[in-house]
Coordinates of C-alpha atoms and ligand atoms in Angstrom, one line a residue:
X1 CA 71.8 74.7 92.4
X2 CA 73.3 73.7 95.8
X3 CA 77.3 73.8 95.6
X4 CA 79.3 70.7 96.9
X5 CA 82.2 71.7 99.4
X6 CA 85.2 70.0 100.4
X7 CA 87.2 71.2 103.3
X8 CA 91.0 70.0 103.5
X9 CA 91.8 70.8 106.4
X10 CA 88.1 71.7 108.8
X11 CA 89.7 70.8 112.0
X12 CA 92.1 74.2 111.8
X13 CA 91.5 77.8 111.9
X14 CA 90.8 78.3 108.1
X15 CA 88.6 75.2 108.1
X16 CA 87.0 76.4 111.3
X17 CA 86.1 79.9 109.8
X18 CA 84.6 77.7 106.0
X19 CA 82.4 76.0 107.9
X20 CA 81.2 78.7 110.2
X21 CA 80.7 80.7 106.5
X22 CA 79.0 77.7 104.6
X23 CA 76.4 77.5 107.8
X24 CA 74.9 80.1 107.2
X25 CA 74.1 79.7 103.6
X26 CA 72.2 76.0 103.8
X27 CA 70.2 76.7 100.2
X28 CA 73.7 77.6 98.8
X29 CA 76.3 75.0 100.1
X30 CA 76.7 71.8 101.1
X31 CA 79.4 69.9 103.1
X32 CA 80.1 67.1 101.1
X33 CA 83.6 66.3 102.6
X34 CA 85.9 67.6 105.7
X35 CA 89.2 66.2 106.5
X36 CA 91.8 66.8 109.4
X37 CA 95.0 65.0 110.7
X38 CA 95.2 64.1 114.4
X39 CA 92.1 66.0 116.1
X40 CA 89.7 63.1 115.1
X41 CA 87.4 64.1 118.2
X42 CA 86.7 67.5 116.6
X43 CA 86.7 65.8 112.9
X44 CA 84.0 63.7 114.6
X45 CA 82.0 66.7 116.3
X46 CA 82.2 68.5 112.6
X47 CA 80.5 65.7 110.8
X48 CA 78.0 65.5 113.6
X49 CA 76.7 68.7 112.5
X50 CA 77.7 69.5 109.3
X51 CA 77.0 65.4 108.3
X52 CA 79.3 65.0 105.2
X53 CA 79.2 62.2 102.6
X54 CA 82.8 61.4 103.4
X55 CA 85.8 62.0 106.1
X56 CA 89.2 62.2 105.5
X57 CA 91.8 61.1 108.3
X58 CA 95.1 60.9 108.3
X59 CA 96.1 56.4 107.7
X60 CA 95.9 55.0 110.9
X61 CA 93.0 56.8 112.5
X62 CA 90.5 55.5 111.1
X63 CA 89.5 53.1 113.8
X64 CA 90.1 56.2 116.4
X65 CA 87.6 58.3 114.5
X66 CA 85.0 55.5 114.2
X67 CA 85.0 55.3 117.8
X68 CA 84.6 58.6 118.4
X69 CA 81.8 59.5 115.8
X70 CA 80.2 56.6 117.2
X71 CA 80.2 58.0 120.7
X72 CA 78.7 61.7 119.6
X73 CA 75.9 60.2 117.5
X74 CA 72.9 58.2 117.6
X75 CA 73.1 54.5 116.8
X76 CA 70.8 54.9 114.0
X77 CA 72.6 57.9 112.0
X78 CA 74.3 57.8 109.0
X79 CA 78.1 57.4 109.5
X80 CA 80.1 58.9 106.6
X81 CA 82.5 57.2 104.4
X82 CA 86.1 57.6 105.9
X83 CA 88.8 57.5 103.1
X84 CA 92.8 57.8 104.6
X85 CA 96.1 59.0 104.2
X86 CA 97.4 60.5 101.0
X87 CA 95.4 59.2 98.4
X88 CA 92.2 60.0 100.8
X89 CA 92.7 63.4 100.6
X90 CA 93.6 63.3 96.6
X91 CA 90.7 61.1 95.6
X92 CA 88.1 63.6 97.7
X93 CA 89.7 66.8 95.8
X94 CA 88.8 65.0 92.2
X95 CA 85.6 63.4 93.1
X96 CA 83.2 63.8 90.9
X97 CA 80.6 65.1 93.1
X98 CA 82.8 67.7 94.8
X99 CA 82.4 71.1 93.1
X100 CA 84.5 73.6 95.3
X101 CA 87.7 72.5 97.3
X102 CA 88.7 74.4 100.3
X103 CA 92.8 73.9 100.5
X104 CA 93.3 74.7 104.2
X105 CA 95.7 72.1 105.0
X106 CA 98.8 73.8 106.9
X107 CA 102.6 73.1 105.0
X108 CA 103.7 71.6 102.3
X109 CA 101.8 68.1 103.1
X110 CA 98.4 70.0 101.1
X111 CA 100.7 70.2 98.1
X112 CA 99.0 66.5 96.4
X113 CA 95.8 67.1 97.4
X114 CA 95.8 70.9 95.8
X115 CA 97.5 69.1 92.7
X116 CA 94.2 66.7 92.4
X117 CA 91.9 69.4 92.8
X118 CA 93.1 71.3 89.8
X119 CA 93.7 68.6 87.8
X120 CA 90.2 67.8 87.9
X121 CA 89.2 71.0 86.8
X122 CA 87.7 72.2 90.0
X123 CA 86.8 75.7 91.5
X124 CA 89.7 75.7 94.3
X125 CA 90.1 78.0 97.0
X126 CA 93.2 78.2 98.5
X127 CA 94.3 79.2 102.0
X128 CA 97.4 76.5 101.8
X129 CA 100.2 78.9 100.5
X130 CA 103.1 76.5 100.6
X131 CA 102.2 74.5 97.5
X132 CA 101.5 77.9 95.4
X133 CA 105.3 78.7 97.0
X134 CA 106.3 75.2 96.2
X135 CA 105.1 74.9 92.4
X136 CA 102.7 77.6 91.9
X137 CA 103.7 77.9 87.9
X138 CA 103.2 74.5 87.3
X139 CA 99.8 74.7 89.2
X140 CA 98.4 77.6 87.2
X141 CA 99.4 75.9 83.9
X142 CA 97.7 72.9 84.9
X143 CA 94.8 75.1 86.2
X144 CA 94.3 76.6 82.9
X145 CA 94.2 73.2 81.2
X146 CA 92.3 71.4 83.3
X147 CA 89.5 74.6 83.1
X148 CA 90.4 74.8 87.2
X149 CA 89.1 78.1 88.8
X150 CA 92.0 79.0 91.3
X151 CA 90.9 82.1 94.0
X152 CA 92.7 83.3 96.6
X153 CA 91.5 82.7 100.4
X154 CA 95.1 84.1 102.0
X155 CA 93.2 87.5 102.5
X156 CA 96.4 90.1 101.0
X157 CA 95.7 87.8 97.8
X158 CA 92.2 87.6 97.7
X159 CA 92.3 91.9 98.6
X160 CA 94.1 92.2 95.4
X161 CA 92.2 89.5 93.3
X162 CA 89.3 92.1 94.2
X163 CA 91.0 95.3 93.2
X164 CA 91.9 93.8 90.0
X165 CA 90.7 94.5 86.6
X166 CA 87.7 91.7 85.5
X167 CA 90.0 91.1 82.6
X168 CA 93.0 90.7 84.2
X169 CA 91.4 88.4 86.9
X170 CA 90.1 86.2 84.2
X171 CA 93.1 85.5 82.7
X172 CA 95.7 85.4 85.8
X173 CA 93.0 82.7 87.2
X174 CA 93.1 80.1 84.4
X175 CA 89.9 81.8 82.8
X176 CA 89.8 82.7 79.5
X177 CA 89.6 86.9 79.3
X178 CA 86.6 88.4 78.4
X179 CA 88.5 91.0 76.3
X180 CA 91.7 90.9 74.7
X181 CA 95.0 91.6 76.5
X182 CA 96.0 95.7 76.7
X183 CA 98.6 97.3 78.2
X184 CA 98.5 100.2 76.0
X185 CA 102.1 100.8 76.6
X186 CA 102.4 99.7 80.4
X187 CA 104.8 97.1 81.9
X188 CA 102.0 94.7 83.0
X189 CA 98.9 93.5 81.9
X190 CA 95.6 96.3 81.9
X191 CA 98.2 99.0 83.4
X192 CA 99.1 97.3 86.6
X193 CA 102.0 99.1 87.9
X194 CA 102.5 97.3 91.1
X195 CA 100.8 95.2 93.9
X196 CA 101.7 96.1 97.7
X197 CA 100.9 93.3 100.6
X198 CA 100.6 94.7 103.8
X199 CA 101.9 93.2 106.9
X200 CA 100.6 93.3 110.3
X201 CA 104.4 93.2 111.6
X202 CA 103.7 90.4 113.9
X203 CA 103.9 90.6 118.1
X204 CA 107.9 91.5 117.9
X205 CA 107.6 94.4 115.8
X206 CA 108.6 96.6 118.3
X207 CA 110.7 94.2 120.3
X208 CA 114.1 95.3 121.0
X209 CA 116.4 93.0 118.3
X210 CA 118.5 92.1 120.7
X211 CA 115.7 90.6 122.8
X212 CA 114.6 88.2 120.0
X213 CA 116.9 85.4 120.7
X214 CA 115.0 84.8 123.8
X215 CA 111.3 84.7 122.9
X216 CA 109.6 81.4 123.6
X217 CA 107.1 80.3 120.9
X218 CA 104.0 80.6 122.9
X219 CA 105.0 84.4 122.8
X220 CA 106.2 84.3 119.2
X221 CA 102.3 82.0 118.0
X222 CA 100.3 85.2 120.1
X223 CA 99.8 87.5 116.6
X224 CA 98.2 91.0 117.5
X225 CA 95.2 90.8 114.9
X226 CA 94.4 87.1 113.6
X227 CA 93.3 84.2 115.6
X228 CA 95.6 81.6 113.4
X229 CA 97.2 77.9 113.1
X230 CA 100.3 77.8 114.9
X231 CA 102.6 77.7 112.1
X232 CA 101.6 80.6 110.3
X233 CA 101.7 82.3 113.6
X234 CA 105.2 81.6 114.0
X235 CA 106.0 82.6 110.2
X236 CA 104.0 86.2 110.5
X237 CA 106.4 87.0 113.8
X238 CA 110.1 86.2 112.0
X239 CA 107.5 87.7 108.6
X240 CA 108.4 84.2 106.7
X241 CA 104.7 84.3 106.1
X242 CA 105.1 87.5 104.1
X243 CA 108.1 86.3 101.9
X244 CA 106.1 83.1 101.7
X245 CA 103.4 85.7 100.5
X246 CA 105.4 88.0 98.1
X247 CA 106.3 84.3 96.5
X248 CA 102.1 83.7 96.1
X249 CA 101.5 86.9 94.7
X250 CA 104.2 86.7 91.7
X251 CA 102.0 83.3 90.7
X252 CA 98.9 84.5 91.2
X253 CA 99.3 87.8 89.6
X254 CA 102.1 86.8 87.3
X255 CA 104.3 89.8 88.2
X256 CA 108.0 89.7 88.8
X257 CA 109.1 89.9 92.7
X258 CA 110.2 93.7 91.7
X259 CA 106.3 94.7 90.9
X260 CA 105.7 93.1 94.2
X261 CA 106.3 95.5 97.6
X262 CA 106.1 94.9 101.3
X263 CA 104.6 97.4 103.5
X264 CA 104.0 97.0 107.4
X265 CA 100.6 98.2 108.9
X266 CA 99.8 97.0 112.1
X267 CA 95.9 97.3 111.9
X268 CA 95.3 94.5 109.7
X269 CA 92.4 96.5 108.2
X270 CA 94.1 97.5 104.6
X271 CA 94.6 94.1 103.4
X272 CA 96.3 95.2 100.1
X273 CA 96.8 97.4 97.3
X274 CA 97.1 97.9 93.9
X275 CA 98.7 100.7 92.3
X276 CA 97.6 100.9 88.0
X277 CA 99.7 103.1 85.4
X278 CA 98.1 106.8 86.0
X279 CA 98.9 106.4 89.6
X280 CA 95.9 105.3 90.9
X281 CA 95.9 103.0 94.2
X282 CA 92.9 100.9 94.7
X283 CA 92.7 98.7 98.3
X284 CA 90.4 95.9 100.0
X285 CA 89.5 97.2 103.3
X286 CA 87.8 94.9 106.3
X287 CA 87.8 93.7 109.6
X288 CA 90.8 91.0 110.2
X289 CA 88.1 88.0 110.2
X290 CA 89.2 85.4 107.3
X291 CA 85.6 84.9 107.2
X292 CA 85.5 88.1 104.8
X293 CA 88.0 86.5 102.0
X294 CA 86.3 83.0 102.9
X295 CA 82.6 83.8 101.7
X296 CA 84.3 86.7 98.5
X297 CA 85.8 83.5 97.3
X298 CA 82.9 80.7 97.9
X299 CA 80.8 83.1 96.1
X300 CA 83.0 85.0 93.7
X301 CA 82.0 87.0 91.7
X302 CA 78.7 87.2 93.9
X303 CA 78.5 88.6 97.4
X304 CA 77.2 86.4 100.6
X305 CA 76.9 87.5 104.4
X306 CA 80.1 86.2 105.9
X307 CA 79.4 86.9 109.6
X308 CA 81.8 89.4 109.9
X309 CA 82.2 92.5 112.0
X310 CA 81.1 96.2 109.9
X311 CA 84.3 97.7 109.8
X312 CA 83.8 101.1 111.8
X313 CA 86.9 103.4 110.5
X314 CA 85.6 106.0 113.0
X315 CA 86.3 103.8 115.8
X316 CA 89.9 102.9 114.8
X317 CA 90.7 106.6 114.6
X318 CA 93.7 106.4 112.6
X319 CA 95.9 103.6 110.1
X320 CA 99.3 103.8 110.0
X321 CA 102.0 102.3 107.4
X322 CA 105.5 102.0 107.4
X323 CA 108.6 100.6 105.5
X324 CA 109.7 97.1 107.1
X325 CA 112.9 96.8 108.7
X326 CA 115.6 94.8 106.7
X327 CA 117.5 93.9 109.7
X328 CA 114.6 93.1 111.6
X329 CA 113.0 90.5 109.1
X330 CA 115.9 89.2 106.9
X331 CA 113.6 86.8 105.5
X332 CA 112.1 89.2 103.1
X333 CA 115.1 89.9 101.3
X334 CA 115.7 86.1 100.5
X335 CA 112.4 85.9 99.2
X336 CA 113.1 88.3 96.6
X337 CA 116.8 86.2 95.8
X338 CA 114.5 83.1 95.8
X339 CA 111.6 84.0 93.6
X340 CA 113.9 85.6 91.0
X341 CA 115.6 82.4 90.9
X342 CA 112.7 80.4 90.9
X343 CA 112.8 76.6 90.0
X344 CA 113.0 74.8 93.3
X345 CA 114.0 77.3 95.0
X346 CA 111.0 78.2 96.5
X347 CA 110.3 74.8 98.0
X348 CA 113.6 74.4 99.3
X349 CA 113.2 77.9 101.2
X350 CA 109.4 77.0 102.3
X351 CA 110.8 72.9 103.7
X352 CA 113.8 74.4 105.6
X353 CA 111.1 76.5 106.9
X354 CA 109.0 74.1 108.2
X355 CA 111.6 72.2 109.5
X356 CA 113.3 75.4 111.5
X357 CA 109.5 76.4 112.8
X358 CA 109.4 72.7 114.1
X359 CA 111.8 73.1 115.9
X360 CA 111.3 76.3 117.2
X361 CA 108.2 75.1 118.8
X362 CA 110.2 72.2 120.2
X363 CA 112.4 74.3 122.1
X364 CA 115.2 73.0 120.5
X365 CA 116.3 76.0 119.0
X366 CA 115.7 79.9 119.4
X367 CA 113.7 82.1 117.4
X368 CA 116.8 84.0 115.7
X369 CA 117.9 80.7 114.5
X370 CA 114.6 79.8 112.2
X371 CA 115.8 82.5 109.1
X372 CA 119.8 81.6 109.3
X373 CA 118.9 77.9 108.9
X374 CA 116.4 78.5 106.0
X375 CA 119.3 80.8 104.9
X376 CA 122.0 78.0 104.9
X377 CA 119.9 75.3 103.8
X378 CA 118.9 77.7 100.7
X379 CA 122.7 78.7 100.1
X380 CA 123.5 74.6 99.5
X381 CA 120.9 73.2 97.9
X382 CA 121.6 74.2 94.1
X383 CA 117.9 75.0 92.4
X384 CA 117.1 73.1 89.3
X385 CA 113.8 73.6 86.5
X386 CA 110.9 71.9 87.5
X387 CA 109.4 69.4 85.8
X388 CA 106.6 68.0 87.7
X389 CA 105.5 67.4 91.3
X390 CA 107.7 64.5 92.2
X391 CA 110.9 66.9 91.2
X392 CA 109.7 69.2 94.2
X393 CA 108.8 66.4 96.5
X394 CA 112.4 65.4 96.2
X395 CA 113.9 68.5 96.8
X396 CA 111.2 69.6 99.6
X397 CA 112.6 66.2 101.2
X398 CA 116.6 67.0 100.4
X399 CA 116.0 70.8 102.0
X400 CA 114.4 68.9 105.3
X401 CA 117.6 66.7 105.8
X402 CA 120.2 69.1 105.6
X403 CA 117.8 72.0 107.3
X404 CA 117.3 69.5 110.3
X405 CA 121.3 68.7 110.1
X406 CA 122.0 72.4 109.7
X407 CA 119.9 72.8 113.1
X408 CA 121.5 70.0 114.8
X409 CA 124.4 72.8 114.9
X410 CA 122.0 75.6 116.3
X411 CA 120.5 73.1 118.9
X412 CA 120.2 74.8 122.0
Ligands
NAD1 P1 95.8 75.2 111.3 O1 97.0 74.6 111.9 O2 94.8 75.8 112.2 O3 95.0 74.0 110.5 C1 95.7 73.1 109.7 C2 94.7 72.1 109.1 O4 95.5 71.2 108.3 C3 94.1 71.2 110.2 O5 92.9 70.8 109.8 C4 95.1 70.0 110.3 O6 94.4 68.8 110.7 C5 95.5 69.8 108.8 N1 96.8 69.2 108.6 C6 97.9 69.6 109.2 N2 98.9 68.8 108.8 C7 98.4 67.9 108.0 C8 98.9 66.7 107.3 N3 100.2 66.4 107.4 N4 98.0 66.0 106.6 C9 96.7 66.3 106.6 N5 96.2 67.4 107.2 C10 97.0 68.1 107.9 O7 96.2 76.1 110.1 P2 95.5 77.4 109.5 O8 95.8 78.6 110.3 O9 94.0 77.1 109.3 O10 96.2 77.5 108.1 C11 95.9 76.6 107.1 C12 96.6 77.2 105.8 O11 96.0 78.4 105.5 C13 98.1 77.5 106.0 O12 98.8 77.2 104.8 C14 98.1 78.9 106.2 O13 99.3 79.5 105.8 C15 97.0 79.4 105.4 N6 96.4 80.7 105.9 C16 95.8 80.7 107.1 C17 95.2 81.9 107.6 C18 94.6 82.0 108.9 O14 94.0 83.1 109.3 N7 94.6 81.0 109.8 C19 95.3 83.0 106.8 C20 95.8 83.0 105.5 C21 96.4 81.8 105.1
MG2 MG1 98.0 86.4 104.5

C-alpha cells in the first residue's frame, strides 16, 4: 500500500532532503501535500515535480503562487488545491488522506500544525524541535490517546530512538509495549542508564572567547558538518540547538535532564549514545546527511535506501570527543535550570531565542548578546503548569515582548 506524505515545511533543508528520500521510493510514497512560507517560486517548482493533491502557502500568497505554478507548467496540468495560513497547514496535518506528516517547519510557528497531526492520530515525523521544547508532555499524552506514532527526524534523537530497546521504543512513542515494563532494579525503564547527544561544537568551537562578540552571522550560519536552515545554524554555533536538544530528548525518552549528557565531537559521525545498566554503550553511526534519519523514520521499523554516502571509518582516520566548555556555551547550563523546572519554561527560553537569533541576523545585536537575553527574559517571566496549547502560545508571545525589549537595551 502506497503511503500518503505531507511535508510542512518542503521549501527548507529538512523538506529538501524528504523529498529527495521519498523520490526514490515511487511504489512506497506519495506526495500528497508540501507547504512553505515565502519561497512560493520553489513551492511551485516542487509541485511541478513531485505534483501534490494540495499546497500550503502562507495567507496572502496565494495569488503569488498561482502565478508562478502557472508559469512552470503546462496549461492543461492539474494545478493542486492551495489551502493558507494557519488553519491551511492544521487542516492538511489531519486530513484524512494524509498518512505520514513531515514537521519540518523552522520555530515555534510549526507548533499548531504538529498539534493537528497528532491529534488526528497520525504517524509524525518530527524535525521541528521547538514545539517538542515548547509542550512536548502535552504532545506525547495526546500522541498516546489519539494512537499518534511520534519518531524522531532531529538525527541525535532518531540515533537513540535506534539504539533503544523495542520495548522501550514502544512505549516512549505513544505505542503500547510489546512486553511489560522491567527495570529489574534500574533507575529507568529496560536498564537505561543514560542517553548522551553529541555535538558538532559549531564553527566557533575553537574561536578565541574574546573574539565572539565580533562574528557576523554569515560566519556564525557556516556549520562545519550540516548543510542547514539558517536558524538552527545560528543555534548549533552559541549550541542553543543542543539545549534546545537536551529539552527533546527528556520528552522523547522520558528521562530527567540529569540522565541526559552533552558531549562535543566535531565529526558529526557518532550521532548518539546510549549507555544501559551493566555498562554497555550502544551508538548510531553515519555520514552527517539527514537523509539517513529521514528514510529510518519514513520507514521505521523497515530499512529503505536513503541516498546517503557509505560511511568509510578508514577514511576519517580517527573520532574525537570531548567535554563542552561551560563558559564557552552558557546556554547548556540553562537548559538543565529550564527543563527541571519545566511548565513554560521551555517555551519561554525557546521565544526569547527566536527573537535574540532574529536579531542577530539583523545586525542589530552581536552574537554574545543572543544567550544573555534568553537568560534575562527566562529570569522574569515566572513559569506556570501547562494546561493546553493556547497557555504556551501566550507565554511564547509574553517571552517575545520582553526578549525584544530586553534587546532594545543590547541594540548595537
Ligand atoms: P529551513 O529554514 O531550511 O526550512 C524551514 C521551513 O519552514 C521552510 O520550508 C519554510 O518555508 C518553513 N517556514 C518557516 N517559517 C514558517 C512559518 N512562519 N510558517 C510556515 N512555514 C514556515 O529549516 P531546516 O533547517 O529545514 O529546519 C527545519 C526544522 O528541523 C527546524 O525546527 C530545525 O531545528 C529542525 N532540524 C533541522 C535539521 C537540518 O539538518 N536542517 C536537523 C535537525 C533538526
Ligand atoms: Mg540535531
Amino acid at each position: 500500500m502506497i503511503t500518503n506524505v505531507a511535508i510542512l515545511g518542503a521549501t527548507g533543508s529538512v523538506g529538501g532532503a524528504t523529498l529527495d528520500v521519498i523520490a526514490r521510493h515511487p511504489e512506497r510514497f506519495r506526495v500528497w501535500a508540501v507547504t512553505g512560507h515565502h519561497q512560493v517560486g520553489k513551492l511551485a517548482d516542487i509541485a511541478r515535480v513531485h505534483q501534490p493533491q494540495v499546497v500550503g502557502v502562507t495567507t496572502g500568497q496565494e495569488a503569488a503562487f498561482e502565478s508562478c505554478y502557472g508559469d512552470r507548467c503546462a496549461e492543461h496540468s492539474r494545478r493542486p488545491e492551495v489551502v493558507s495560513g494557519t488553519a491551511g497547514l492544521e487542516a492538511i496535518a489531519a486530513c484524512p488522506e494524509v498518512d505520514t506528516v513531515v514537521a519540518a517547519i523552522a520555530g515555534a510557528a510549526g507548533l499548531p500544525s504538529v498539534a493537528s497531526a497528532i491529534g488526528a492520530g497520525k504517524r509524525v515525523l518530527i524535525a521541528n524541535k521547538e514545539p517538542l521544547v515548547m509542550m512536548g508532555g502535552h504532545l506525547m499524552s495526546a500522541a498516546a490517546e489519539a494512537g499518534a506514532l511520534v519518531l524522531p527526524v532531529d538525527s541525535e534523537h532518531n540515533a537513540i530512538f535506534q539504539c533503544l530497546p523495542t520495548a522501550y521504543r514502544n512505549t516512549v512513542m505513544g505505542q503500547p509495549p510489546q512486553e511489560s515494563n522491567d527495570t529489574a532494579g534500574g533507575r529507568y525503564p529496560w536498564n537505561v542508564a543514560a542517553v548522551t547527544l553529541t555535538a558538532s561544537g559549531g564553527p566557533f568551537l575553537n574561536t578565541p572567547i574574546e573574539m565572539l562578540a565580533e562574528v557576523t552571522p554569515t560566519q556564525a550560519a557556516k556549520h562545519p558538518n550540516w548543510s542547514m536552515g539558517r536558524k538552527i545554524s545560528i543555534d548549533s554555533a552559541t549550541m542553543m540547538n543542543k539545549a534546545l536538544e537536551l529539552i527533546e530528548a527528556c520528552v522523547y525518552f522520558s528521562l530527567p535532564p540529569s540522565a541526559v549528557q552533552i558531549l562535543i565531537h566535531p565529526q558529526s559521525i557518532v550521532h548518539s549514545l546510549v549507555e544501559f545498566d551493566d555498562k554497555s554503550v550502544l551508538a548510531q553511526m553515519a555520514v552527517a546527511d539527514m537523509r539517513v534519519p529521514i528514510a529510518n523514520a519514513l520507514a521505521y521499523p523497515e530499512r529503505i535506501a536513503s541516498g546517503a554516502a557509505t560511511l568509510d571509518l578508514a577514511a576519517i582516520g580517527s573520532l574525537d570527543f570531548l567535554t563542552p566548555d561551560r563558559q564557552r556555551f552558557p546556554c547548556l547550563d540553562l537548559a538543565r535550570v529550564v527543563a527541571t523546572a519545566g511548565g513554560t519554561g521551555p517555551a519561554v527560553l525557546n521565544a526569547a531565542n527566536e527573537v535574540a537569533v532574529d536579531e542577530f541576523c539583523e545586525g542589530k545585536i552581536r552574537f554574545t548578546d543572543i544567550v544573555p537575553i534568553v537568560e534575562e527574559t527566562v529570569d522574569r517571566i515566572p513559569f506556570s503548569d501547562i494546561s493546553g496549547v493556547q497557555q504556551v502560545l501566550d507565554a511564547d508571545a509574553r517571552a517575545r515582548t520582553l526578549a525584544k525589549e530586553v534587546s532594545s537595551r543590547h541594540r548595537l
